[in-house]
Amino acid sequence: MSTGTAGGPHTDHGPRDAGTAGATGPRDLGALRRLAVATLEANWEHDHTVPSRTLYPHQWSWDSAFIAIGWSHVRPERAWRELAGLFRAQWLDGRVPHIVFNPALRVGSYFPGPEFWASGLAEGAPAVATSGLIQPPVHAPAAWLAYRRFPSGAGRAALCRLYPRLVAQQRYLATRRDVGGGGLACVVHPWESGLDNSPAWDAPLAAVPADAAVMRAYRRHDTAHADAAHRPTDLDYARYVAIVASYRERRYRDDDLAARHPFLVECPLVNAAMGAAEHALARIAPLAGADPGPHRERAARITEALVRRLYDPTTGTFHPRDLRTDRLVPARTVLGLTPLVLPDLPARQVSALVAEACSARFGLAVRMDRPLPSHDRTAPDFEPLRYWRGPSWMNVSWLVRRGLLGHGRPDLAAGLRDSMIELVARSGCHEYFHPDTGAGLGSPAFGWTAALLLDVLADDPPG
Ligand code: 9WN
């Protein structure tokens, strides 16, 4: 990997010279750890951690799960406050909203803000303002890892309080969101996947009627804080807004999605996370006095459905299924690799995904020369600077690394770990990174980058 420039290491806490991949010395690792802790501390806000003080000043769902894992390494009580705070905003139907708005912040501190979502008008929404969407359900594994890292009595009590809420989150996804009837949950908005403008959504989004000019009526907050050339376009945002408007009009009810909703897609990541959550719940259940059996059964059913509905034997990877056309989306994005997190993924799919990850498309190796990209490097629509259309993200690398560890590939997992550490050593705790140079992009002090760096530095065994 060549030298990153944008963002540079933080001068206050950052390492001076962390060396090349795999050669990061112990003193440098100490400095990296301090940088990560300082980033989390700076983003802590009473009972949760903001992803970024500038771009994302509220609480985000899957960010909080990753961030809780980071807190478990340094201040375990904050891991539980983070998760408990998020689940206090759970809706009566079990959905965990993707944004919980901080009422103390001024109007306009994020777009679309609470006035746009109008969650208060929806049945079963909490008193605090939230969005009406979900994000990948990575919370049960996060809670399990946080407990395993520091298994105190207080941690166990917090985990047991969380357990029924985690179960309700799964029930919501498995029932209300199984619009395709095949045992998988669908996403109703690209934001629900966490990979907002991934090329995976281009085809299903193209069918949503929208005009970029509608964005003149709104003030985008993201482009005031980040380079517009790195962010989704105005036409993307016009479609995002149109899809929310359609869901909001029905007060975020899921009963007639198939008949009315313009975007319905089964996402490999959301469903892999849902399966991994059942495995984690099977570990948590005995602590909470519950039977792990049903969790194991549901986990097996989800893995079977994922392989049946989203795996394409001709490409050897997983693809989203567009329920409007009942076809797989052809783009080969990093979403396709994420089913590796399932411990019961059959050997055939594991070896196909390892081959896909090690191909020129994603460049995974025991010694990586460039970080894992979010999209196929060889695709004509690969964009090294634009958000989820090429740049490297720490959370996706972390998920793939866990999958590799779980499937007996510690060599490749170590290569990925080195490349993740090197990114932060070169560029700081950025939101995402240039997939060729490792330059830091987006927000410079990003929560999950710091949190997951702490986790990979600790290098706990899988489980
Ligand atoms: C919309 C907070 C979130 C992440 C998402 C990431 C980005 C929001 C945005 O930031 O999405 O939810 O405004 O772009 O795509 O994964 O959770 O960090």
mmCIF file of C-alpha atoms in Angstrom, residues 100-239:
data_model
loop_
_atom_site.group_PDB
_atom_site.id
_atom_site.type_symbol
_atom_site.label_atom_id
_atom_site.label_comp_id
_atom_site.label_asym_id
_atom_site.label_seq_id
_atom_site.Cartn_x
_atom_site.Cartn_y
_atom_site.Cartn_z
ATOM 1 C CA VAL A 100 -32.212 7.686 17.758
ATOM 2 C CA PHE A 101 -32.284 11.481 17.737
ATOM 3 C CA ASN A 102 -30.715 13.471 20.537
ATOM 4 C CA PRO A 103 -33.425 16.005 21.483
ATOM 5 C CA ALA A 104 -30.793 18.434 22.797
ATOM 6 C CA LEU A 105 -29.396 19.089 19.308
ATOM 7 C CA ARG A 106 -30.567 21.997 17.188
ATOM 8 C CA VAL A 107 -32.905 21.505 14.229
ATOM 9 C CA GLY A 108 -30.803 20.959 11.093
ATOM 10 C CA SER A 109 -27.928 19.169 12.789
ATOM 11 C CA TYR A 110 -28.602 16.200 10.500
ATOM 12 C CA PHE A 111 -30.657 15.600 7.380
ATOM 13 C CA PRO A 112 -33.163 13.968 7.384
ATOM 14 C CA GLY A 113 -33.888 15.026 10.952
ATOM 15 C CA PRO A 114 -36.702 14.086 13.376
ATOM 16 C CA GLU A 115 -39.224 16.440 11.755
ATOM 17 C CA PHE A 116 -38.807 14.568 8.481
ATOM 18 C CA TRP A 117 -39.292 11.114 9.991
ATOM 19 C CA ALA A 118 -42.260 12.115 12.205
ATOM 20 C CA SER A 119 -41.951 8.886 14.195
ATOM 21 C CA GLY A 120 -44.296 10.300 16.849
ATOM 22 C CA LEU A 121 -47.240 9.738 14.481
ATOM 23 C CA ALA A 122 -46.537 6.018 14.185
ATOM 24 C CA GLU A 123 -48.176 3.433 16.398
ATOM 25 C CA GLY A 124 -45.778 1.759 18.836
ATOM 26 C CA ALA A 125 -42.939 4.251 18.376
ATOM 27 C CA PRO A 126 -41.075 5.317 21.535
ATOM 28 C CA ALA A 127 -41.366 8.767 23.126
ATOM 29 C CA VAL A 128 -37.947 9.781 21.819
ATOM 30 C CA ALA A 129 -37.805 10.723 18.114
ATOM 31 C CA THR A 130 -36.309 8.041 15.874
ATOM 32 C CA SER A 131 -36.153 7.022 12.233
ATOM 33 C CA GLY A 132 -38.539 4.261 11.094
ATOM 34 C CA LEU A 133 -35.896 2.063 9.456
ATOM 35 C CA ILE A 134 -33.629 -0.698 10.745
ATOM 36 C CA GLN A 135 -29.947 -1.506 10.218
ATOM 37 C CA PRO A 136 -28.121 -4.870 10.148
ATOM 38 C CA PRO A 137 -28.896 -6.664 13.457
ATOM 39 C CA VAL A 138 -25.315 -7.059 14.670
ATOM 40 C CA HIS A 139 -26.287 -6.304 18.281
ATOM 41 C CA ALA A 140 -26.640 -9.829 19.741
ATOM 42 C CA PRO A 141 -23.103 -10.873 18.698
ATOM 43 C CA ALA A 142 -21.845 -7.506 19.973
ATOM 44 C CA ALA A 143 -23.543 -8.034 23.347
ATOM 45 C CA TRP A 144 -22.164 -11.564 23.555
ATOM 46 C CA LEU A 145 -18.617 -10.405 22.731
ATOM 47 C CA ALA A 146 -18.848 -7.554 25.246
ATOM 48 C CA TYR A 147 -19.916 -9.995 27.950
ATOM 49 C CA ARG A 148 -17.293 -12.561 27.035
ATOM 50 C CA ARG A 149 -14.578 -9.903 27.153
ATOM 51 C CA PHE A 150 -15.536 -8.856 30.687
ATOM 52 C CA PRO A 151 -17.967 -11.373 32.255
ATOM 53 C CA SER A 152 -18.851 -9.438 35.430
ATOM 54 C CA GLY A 153 -22.070 -9.771 37.437
ATOM 55 C CA ALA A 154 -23.177 -6.343 36.238
ATOM 56 C CA GLY A 155 -22.426 -7.371 32.664
ATOM 57 C CA ARG A 156 -24.451 -10.526 33.037
ATOM 58 C CA ALA A 157 -27.403 -8.593 34.488
ATOM 59 C CA ALA A 158 -27.248 -6.106 31.613
ATOM 60 C CA LEU A 159 -27.039 -8.930 29.076
ATOM 61 C CA CYS A 160 -30.065 -10.662 30.608
ATOM 62 C CA ARG A 161 -32.078 -7.428 30.491
ATOM 63 C CA LEU A 162 -31.170 -7.084 26.836
ATOM 64 C CA TYR A 163 -32.000 -10.682 25.903
ATOM 65 C CA PRO A 164 -35.814 -10.318 25.439
ATOM 66 C CA ARG A 165 -35.274 -7.163 23.434
ATOM 67 C CA LEU A 166 -32.789 -8.897 21.154
ATOM 68 C CA VAL A 167 -35.301 -11.705 20.691
ATOM 69 C CA ALA A 168 -38.022 -9.174 19.804
ATOM 70 C CA GLN A 169 -35.689 -7.538 17.272
ATOM 71 C CA GLN A 170 -35.212 -10.907 15.560
ATOM 72 C CA ARG A 171 -38.926 -11.677 15.655
ATOM 73 C CA TYR A 172 -39.708 -8.375 13.923
ATOM 74 C CA LEU A 173 -37.258 -9.108 11.111
ATOM 75 C CA ALA A 174 -38.264 -12.739 10.689
ATOM 76 C CA THR A 175 -41.999 -12.052 10.574
ATOM 77 C CA ARG A 176 -42.965 -8.524 9.506
ATOM 78 C CA ARG A 177 -40.076 -8.271 7.083
ATOM 79 C CA ASP A 178 -40.346 -11.677 5.423
ATOM 80 C CA VAL A 179 -42.173 -10.119 2.490
ATOM 81 C CA GLY A 180 -40.761 -12.666 0.020
ATOM 82 C CA GLY A 181 -42.093 -15.542 2.140
ATOM 83 C CA GLY A 182 -38.826 -17.498 1.788
ATOM 84 C CA GLY A 183 -37.509 -17.203 5.349
ATOM 85 C CA LEU A 184 -35.403 -14.041 4.863
ATOM 86 C CA ALA A 185 -35.941 -10.443 5.938
ATOM 87 C CA CYS A 186 -36.129 -7.713 3.317
ATOM 88 C CA VAL A 187 -34.832 -4.177 3.536
ATOM 89 C CA VAL A 188 -37.205 -1.403 2.554
ATOM 90 C CA HIS A 189 -34.518 1.259 2.041
ATOM 91 C CA PRO A 190 -30.801 1.193 1.090
ATOM 92 C CA TRP A 191 -30.035 2.861 4.447
ATOM 93 C CA GLU A 192 -31.234 -0.319 6.151
ATOM 94 C CA SER A 193 -28.325 -2.276 4.690
ATOM 95 C CA GLY A 194 -25.793 0.138 6.211
ATOM 96 C CA LEU A 195 -24.090 0.293 2.777
ATOM 97 C CA ASP A 196 -26.244 3.153 1.551
ATOM 98 C CA ASN A 197 -25.055 3.799 -1.993
ATOM 99 C CA SER A 198 -23.517 0.411 -2.766
ATOM 100 C CA PRO A 199 -23.757 -0.520 -6.457
ATOM 101 C CA ALA A 200 -25.882 -3.406 -5.130
ATOM 102 C CA TRP A 201 -28.820 -0.979 -4.888
ATOM 103 C CA ASP A 202 -28.459 0.707 -8.290
ATOM 104 C CA ALA A 203 -30.829 -1.588 -10.184
ATOM 105 C CA PRO A 204 -33.631 -1.706 -7.574
ATOM 106 C CA LEU A 205 -33.257 2.046 -6.958
ATOM 107 C CA ALA A 206 -33.479 2.867 -10.658
ATOM 108 C CA ALA A 207 -37.087 1.686 -10.561
ATOM 109 C CA VAL A 208 -37.989 4.291 -7.906
ATOM 110 C CA PRO A 209 -39.312 7.396 -9.646
ATOM 111 C CA ALA A 210 -37.494 10.539 -8.438
ATOM 112 C CA ASP A 211 -36.110 13.831 -9.654
ATOM 113 C CA ALA A 212 -32.862 15.275 -8.252
ATOM 114 C CA ALA A 213 -34.542 18.713 -8.328
ATOM 115 C CA VAL A 214 -36.697 17.795 -5.290
ATOM 116 C CA MET A 215 -33.529 18.126 -3.223
ATOM 117 C CA ARG A 216 -33.759 21.911 -3.739
ATOM 118 C CA ALA A 217 -36.491 21.829 -1.111
ATOM 119 C CA TYR A 218 -34.106 20.362 1.483
ATOM 120 C CA ARG A 219 -30.739 21.218 2.945
ATOM 121 C CA ARG A 220 -28.331 18.280 2.857
ATOM 122 C CA HIS A 221 -26.182 18.245 5.948
ATOM 123 C CA ASP A 222 -23.623 15.676 4.758
ATOM 124 C CA THR A 223 -22.250 17.729 1.853
ATOM 125 C CA ALA A 224 -21.617 20.658 4.230
ATOM 126 C CA HIS A 225 -19.228 18.439 6.222
ATOM 127 C CA ALA A 226 -17.811 16.065 3.624
ATOM 128 C CA ASP A 227 -16.667 16.330 0.012
ATOM 129 C CA ALA A 228 -19.780 16.112 -2.201
ATOM 130 C CA ALA A 229 -17.777 14.042 -4.708
ATOM 131 C CA HIS A 230 -17.420 11.312 -2.053
ATOM 132 C CA ARG A 231 -21.056 11.234 -0.992
ATOM 133 C CA PRO A 232 -24.199 9.837 -2.642
ATOM 134 C CA THR A 233 -25.518 12.088 -5.422
ATOM 135 C CA ASP A 234 -28.590 14.362 -5.257
ATOM 136 C CA LEU A 235 -30.464 11.868 -7.408
ATOM 137 C CA ASP A 236 -29.617 9.118 -4.877
ATOM 138 C CA TYR A 237 -30.904 11.376 -2.102
ATOM 139 C CA ALA A 238 -34.081 12.208 -4.041
ATOM 140 C CA ARG A 239 -34.775 8.471 -4.177
#
